[in-house]
Short mmCIF file of C-alpha atoms in Angstrom, two decimals:
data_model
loop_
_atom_site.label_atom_id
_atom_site.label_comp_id
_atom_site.label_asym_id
_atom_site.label_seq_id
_atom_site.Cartn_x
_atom_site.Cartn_y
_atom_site.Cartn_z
CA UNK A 1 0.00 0.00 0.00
CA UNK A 2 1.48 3.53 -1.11
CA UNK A 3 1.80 5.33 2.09
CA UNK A 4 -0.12 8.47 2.69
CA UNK A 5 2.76 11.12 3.09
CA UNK A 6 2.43 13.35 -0.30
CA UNK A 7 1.16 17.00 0.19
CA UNK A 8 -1.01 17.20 -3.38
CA UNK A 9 -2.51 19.51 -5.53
CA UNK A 10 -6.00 18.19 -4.64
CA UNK A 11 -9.36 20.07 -6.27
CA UNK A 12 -12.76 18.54 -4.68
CA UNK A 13 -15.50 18.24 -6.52
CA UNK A 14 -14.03 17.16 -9.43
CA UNK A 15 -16.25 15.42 -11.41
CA UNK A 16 -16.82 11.36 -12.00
CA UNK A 17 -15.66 10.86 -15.75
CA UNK A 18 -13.25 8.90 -18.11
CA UNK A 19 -11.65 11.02 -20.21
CA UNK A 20 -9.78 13.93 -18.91
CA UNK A 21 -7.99 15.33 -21.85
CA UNK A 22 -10.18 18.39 -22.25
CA UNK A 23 -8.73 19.78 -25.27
CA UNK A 24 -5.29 19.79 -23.82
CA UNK A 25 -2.01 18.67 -25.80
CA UNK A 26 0.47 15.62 -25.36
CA UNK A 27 0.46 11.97 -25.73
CA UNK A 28 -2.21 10.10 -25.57
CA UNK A 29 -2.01 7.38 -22.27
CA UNK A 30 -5.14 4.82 -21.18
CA UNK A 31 -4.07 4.35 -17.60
CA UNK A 32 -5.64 1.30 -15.73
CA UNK A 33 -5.82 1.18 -11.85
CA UNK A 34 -6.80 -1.74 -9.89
CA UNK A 35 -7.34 -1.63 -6.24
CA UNK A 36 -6.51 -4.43 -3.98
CA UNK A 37 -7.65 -5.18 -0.50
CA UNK A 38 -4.85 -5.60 1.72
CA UNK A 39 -6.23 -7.97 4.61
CA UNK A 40 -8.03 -10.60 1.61
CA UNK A 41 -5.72 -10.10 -1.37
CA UNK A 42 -9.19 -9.42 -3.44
CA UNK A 43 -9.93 -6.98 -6.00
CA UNK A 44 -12.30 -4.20 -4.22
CA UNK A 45 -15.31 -3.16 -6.58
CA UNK A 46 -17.32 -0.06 -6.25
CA UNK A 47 -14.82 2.41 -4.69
CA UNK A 48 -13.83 5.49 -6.43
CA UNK A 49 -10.24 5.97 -7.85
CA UNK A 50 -9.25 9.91 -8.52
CA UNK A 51 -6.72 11.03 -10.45
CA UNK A 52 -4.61 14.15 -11.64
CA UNK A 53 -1.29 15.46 -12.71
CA UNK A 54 0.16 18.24 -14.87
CA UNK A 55 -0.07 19.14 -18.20
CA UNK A 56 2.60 19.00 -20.75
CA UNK A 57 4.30 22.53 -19.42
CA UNK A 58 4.07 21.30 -15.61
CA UNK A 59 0.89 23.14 -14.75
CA UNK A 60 -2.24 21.70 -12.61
CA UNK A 61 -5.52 23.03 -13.27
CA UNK A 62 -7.62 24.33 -10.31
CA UNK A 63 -4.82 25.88 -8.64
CA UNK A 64 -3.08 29.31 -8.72
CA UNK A 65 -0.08 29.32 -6.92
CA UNK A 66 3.65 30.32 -7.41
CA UNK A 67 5.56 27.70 -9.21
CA UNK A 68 2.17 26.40 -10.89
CA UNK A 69 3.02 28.17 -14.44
CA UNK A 70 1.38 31.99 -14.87
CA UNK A 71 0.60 32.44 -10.98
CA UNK A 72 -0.99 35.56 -12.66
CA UNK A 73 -3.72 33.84 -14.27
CA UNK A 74 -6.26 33.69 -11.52
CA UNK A 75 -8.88 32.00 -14.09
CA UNK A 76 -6.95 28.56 -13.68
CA UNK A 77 -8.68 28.19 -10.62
CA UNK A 78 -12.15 27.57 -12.99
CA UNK A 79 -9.70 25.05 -14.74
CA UNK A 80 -10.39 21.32 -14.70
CA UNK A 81 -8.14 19.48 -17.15
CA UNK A 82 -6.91 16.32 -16.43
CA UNK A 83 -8.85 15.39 -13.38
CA UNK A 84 -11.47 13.03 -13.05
CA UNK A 85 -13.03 9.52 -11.06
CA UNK A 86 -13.88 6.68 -12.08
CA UNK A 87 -15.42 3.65 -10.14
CA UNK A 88 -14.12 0.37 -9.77
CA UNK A 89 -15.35 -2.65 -11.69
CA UNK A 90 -15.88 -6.16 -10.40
CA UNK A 91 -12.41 -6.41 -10.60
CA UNK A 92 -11.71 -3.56 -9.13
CA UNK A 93 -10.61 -1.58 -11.75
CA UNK A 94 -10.56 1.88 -12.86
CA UNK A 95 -10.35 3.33 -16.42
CA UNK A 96 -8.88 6.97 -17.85
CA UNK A 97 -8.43 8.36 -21.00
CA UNK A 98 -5.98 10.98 -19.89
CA UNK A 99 -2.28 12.46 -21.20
CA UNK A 100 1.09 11.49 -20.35
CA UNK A 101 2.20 14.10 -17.48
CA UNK A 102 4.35 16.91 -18.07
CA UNK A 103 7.16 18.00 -14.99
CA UNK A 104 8.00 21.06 -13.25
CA UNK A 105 10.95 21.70 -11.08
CA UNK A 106 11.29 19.58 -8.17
CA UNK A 107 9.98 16.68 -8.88
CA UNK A 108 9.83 13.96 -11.44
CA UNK A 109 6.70 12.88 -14.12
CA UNK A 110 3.98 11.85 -11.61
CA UNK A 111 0.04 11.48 -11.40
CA UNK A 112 -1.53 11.45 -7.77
CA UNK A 113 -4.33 8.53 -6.77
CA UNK A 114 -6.96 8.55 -4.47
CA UNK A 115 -9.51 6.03 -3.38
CA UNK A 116 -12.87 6.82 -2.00
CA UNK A 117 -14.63 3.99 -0.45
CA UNK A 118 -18.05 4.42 0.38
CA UNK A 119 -18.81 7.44 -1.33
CA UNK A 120 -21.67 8.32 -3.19
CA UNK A 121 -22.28 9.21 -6.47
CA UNK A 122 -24.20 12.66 -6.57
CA UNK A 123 -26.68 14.07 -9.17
CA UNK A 124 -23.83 16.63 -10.92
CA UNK A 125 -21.87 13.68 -11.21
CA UNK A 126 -19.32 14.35 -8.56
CA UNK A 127 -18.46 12.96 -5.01
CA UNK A 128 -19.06 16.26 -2.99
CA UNK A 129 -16.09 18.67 -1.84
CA UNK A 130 -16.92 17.08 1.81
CA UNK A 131 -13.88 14.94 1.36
CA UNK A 132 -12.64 11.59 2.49
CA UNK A 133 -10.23 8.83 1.14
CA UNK A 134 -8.85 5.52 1.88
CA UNK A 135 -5.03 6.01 -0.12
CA UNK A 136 -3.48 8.54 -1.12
CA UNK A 137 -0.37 8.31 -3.45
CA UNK A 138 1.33 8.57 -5.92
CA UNK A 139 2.07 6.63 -9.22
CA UNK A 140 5.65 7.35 -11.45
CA UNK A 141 6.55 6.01 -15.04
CA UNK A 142 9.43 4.40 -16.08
CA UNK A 143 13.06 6.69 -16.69
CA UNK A 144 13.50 6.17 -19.92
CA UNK A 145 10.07 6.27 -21.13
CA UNK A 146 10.10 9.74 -19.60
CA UNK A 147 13.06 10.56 -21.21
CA UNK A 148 11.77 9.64 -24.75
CA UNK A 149 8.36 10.97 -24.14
CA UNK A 150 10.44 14.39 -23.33
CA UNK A 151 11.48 14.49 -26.57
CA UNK A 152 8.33 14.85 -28.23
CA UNK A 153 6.04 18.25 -28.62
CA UNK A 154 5.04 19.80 -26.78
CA UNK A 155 7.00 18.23 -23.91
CA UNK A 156 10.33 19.25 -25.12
CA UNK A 157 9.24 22.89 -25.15
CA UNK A 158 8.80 22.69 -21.34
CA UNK A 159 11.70 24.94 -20.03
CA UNK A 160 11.63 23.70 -16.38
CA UNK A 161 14.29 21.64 -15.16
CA UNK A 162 13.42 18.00 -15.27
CA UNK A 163 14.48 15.71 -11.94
CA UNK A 164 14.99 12.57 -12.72
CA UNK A 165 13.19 9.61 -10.60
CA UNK A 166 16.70 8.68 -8.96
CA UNK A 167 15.91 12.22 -7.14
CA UNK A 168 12.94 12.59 -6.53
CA UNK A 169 11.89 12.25 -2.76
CA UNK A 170 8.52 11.63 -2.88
CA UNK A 171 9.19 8.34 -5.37
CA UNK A 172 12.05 7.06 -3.17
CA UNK A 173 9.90 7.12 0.04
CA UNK A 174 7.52 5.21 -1.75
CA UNK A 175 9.87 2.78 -3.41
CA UNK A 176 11.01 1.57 0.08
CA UNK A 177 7.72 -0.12 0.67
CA UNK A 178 5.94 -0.82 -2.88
CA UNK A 179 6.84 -0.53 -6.40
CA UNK A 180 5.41 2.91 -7.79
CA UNK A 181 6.32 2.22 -11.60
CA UNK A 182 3.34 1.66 -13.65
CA UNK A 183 4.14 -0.86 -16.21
CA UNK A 184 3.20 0.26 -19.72
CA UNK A 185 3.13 -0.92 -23.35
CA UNK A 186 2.76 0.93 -26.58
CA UNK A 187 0.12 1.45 -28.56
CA UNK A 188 2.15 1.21 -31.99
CA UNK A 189 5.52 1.49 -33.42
CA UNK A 190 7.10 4.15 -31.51
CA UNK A 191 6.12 6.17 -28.00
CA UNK A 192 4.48 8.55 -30.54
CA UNK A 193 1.36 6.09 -31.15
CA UNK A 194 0.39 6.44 -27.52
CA UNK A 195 1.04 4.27 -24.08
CA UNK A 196 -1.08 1.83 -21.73
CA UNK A 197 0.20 1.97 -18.57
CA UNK A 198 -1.53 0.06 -15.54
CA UNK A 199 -0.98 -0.62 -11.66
CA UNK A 200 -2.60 -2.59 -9.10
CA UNK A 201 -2.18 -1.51 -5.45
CA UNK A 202 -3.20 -2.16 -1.91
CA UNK A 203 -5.44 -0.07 0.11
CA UNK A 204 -7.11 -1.09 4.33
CA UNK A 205 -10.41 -0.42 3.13
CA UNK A 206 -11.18 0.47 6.72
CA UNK A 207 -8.92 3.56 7.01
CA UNK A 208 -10.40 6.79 6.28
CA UNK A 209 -8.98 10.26 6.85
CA UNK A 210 -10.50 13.46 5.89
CA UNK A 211 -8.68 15.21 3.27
CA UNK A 212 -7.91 18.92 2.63
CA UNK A 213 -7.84 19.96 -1.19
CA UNK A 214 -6.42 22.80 -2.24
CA UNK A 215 -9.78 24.23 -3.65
CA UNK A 216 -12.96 23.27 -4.30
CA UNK A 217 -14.84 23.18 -7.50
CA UNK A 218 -18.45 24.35 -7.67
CA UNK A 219 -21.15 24.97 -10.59
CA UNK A 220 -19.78 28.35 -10.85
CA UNK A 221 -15.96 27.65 -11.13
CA UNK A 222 -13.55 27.51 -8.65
CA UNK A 223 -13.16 28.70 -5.08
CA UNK A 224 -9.57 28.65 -2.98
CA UNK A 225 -9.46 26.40 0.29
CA UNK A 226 -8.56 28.40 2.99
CA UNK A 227 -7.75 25.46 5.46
CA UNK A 228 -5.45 23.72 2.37
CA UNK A 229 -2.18 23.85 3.11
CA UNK A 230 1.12 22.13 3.43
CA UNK A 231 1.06 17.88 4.80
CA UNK A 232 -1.06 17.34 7.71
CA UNK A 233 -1.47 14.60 9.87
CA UNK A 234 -3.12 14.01 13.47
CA UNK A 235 -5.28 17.03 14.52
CA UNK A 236 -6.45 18.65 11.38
CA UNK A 237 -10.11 18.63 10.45
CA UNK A 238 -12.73 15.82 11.12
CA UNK A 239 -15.76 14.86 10.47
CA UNK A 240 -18.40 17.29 8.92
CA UNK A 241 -21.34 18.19 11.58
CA UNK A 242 -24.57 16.58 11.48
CA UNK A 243 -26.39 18.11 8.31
CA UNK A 244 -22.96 19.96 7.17
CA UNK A 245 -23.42 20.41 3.43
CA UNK A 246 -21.09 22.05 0.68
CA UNK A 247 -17.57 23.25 0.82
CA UNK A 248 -16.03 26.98 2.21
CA UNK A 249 -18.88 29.51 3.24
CA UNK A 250 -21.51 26.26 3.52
CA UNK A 251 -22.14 26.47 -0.43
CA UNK A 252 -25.67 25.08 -0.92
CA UNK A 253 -27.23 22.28 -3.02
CA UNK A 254 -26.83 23.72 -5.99
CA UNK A 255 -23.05 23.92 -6.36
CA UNK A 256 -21.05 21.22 -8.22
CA UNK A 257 -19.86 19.12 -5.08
CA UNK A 258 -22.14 18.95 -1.91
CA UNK A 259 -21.78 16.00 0.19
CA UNK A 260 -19.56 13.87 0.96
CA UNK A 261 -16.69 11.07 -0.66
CA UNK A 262 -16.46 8.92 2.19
CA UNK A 263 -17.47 6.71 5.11
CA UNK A 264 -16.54 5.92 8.72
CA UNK A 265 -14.35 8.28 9.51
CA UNK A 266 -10.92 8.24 11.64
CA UNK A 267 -9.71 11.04 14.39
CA UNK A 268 -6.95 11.92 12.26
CA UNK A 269 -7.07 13.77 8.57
CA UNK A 270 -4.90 14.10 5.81
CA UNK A 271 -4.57 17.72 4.54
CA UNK A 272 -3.72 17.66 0.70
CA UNK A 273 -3.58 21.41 -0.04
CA UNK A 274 -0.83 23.26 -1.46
CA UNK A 275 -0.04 27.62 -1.05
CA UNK A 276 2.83 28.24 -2.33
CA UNK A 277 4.86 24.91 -3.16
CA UNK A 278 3.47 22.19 -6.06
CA UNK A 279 4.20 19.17 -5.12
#
């Protein structure tokens, strides 16, 4: 099981779908994730898997921050490319159309996974910004399929400096406990034609810990967490109160995201949010 130690670029209410291109540029990747229970070995259907990463220049939607590409453009906030959720099958997999991640300086290609077990589906198609997860991680490709994906438009016209895997922090953390590499083939002749990459990993599908995006996405674009920030750990947040609904300012029904991604919850929470640092 990936251990829950990243700080993320989280966005709740991001909505349940496959594809998460949204018009944006790069290689196309179909990225399979299965989730395992830990305690049986068994494939665990009908939890959520979430995903997102950069784009081919090393920016995140749904966040405006220093270090996150024009920290000028406030309008990235109402952003949502290449997020999404998908459920889990009877074998307890989850399916995305998405883009092979960009990088930005720090740390090496990446996309970030979270599972939601007992959430519920809501009417706008999302999970609620009232958020909870069972794993939190991250998943990392292969060195020299980065490298030759790198080479390719528009990747090679990303100016930030590129870390490889063998220093990134994050990725050897995770490395002494699991194997983060999702395994891949290609689609055709060359890394041009597109990938498939896949992963199976472990989550205790009785842990849950609240989690702290960044922002929150509602009907009318997005709003700034004020209580994301950096890590987190025992002490931060909790359970919603009886009847809680929405995200900052108690946003009503009609905003994309009321509700909440989760089940019994634990005394601790995971804050996920990110100020000034991308990670």
């Amino acid at each position: 099981m990936f251990p829950n130690l990243t700080i993320f670029s989280d966005v709740g209410g991001e909505r349940i779908r496959k594809n998460v291109t949204e018009g944006q540029s790069g290689l196309d990747i179909a990225l399979d994730y299965q989730v395992i229970d830990v305690d049986t070995c068994d494939p665990v259907p009908n939890v959520y898997v979430e995903i997102w990463h950069c784009n081919s220049t090393g920016v995140y939607s749904g966040i405006v921050a220093q270090g996150n590409g024009d920290s000028s453009d406030e309008d990235n906030i109402n952003n949502t490319f290449l997020r999404g959720i998908q459920k889990t099958d009877s074998d307890g997999v989850a399916q995305f159309d998405s883009l092979f991640p960009g990088h930005y300086t720090g740390r090496t290609t990446h996309i970030h996974v979270m599972v939601h077990t007992n959430a519920t589906e809501l009417s706008n198609h999302t999970l609620g910004n009232q958020v909870y997860a069972s794993h939190v991680g991250q998943a990392f490709f292969d060195q020299d399929l980065i490298n030759a994906v790198e080479e390719l438009e528009p990747y090679v016209s990303n100016t930030q400096n590129l870390t490889a895997n063998s220093d990134d922090s994050i990725l050897s953390a995770e490395a002494d406990t699991v194997d983060p590499l999702m395994a891949y083939t290609l689609l055709g002749d060359s890394v041009a034609d597109g990938l498939f990459a896949w992963l199976a990993f472990g989550i205790n599908t009785s842990y849950v810990n609240q989690v702290h995006p960044a922002s929150f996405y509602y009907q009318d674009g997005g709003v700034e967490n004020p209580n994301g920030g950096f890590g987190g750990g025992p002490g931060r947040g909790g359970p919603p109160p009886t009847g809680a609904r929405g995200g900052p300012g108690g946003r009503n029904s009609t905003s994309i995201g009321t509700g909440t991604s989760g089940g019994t919850v634990s005394s601790t929470s995971v804050s996920i949010g990110m100020r000034l640092v991308i990670v």
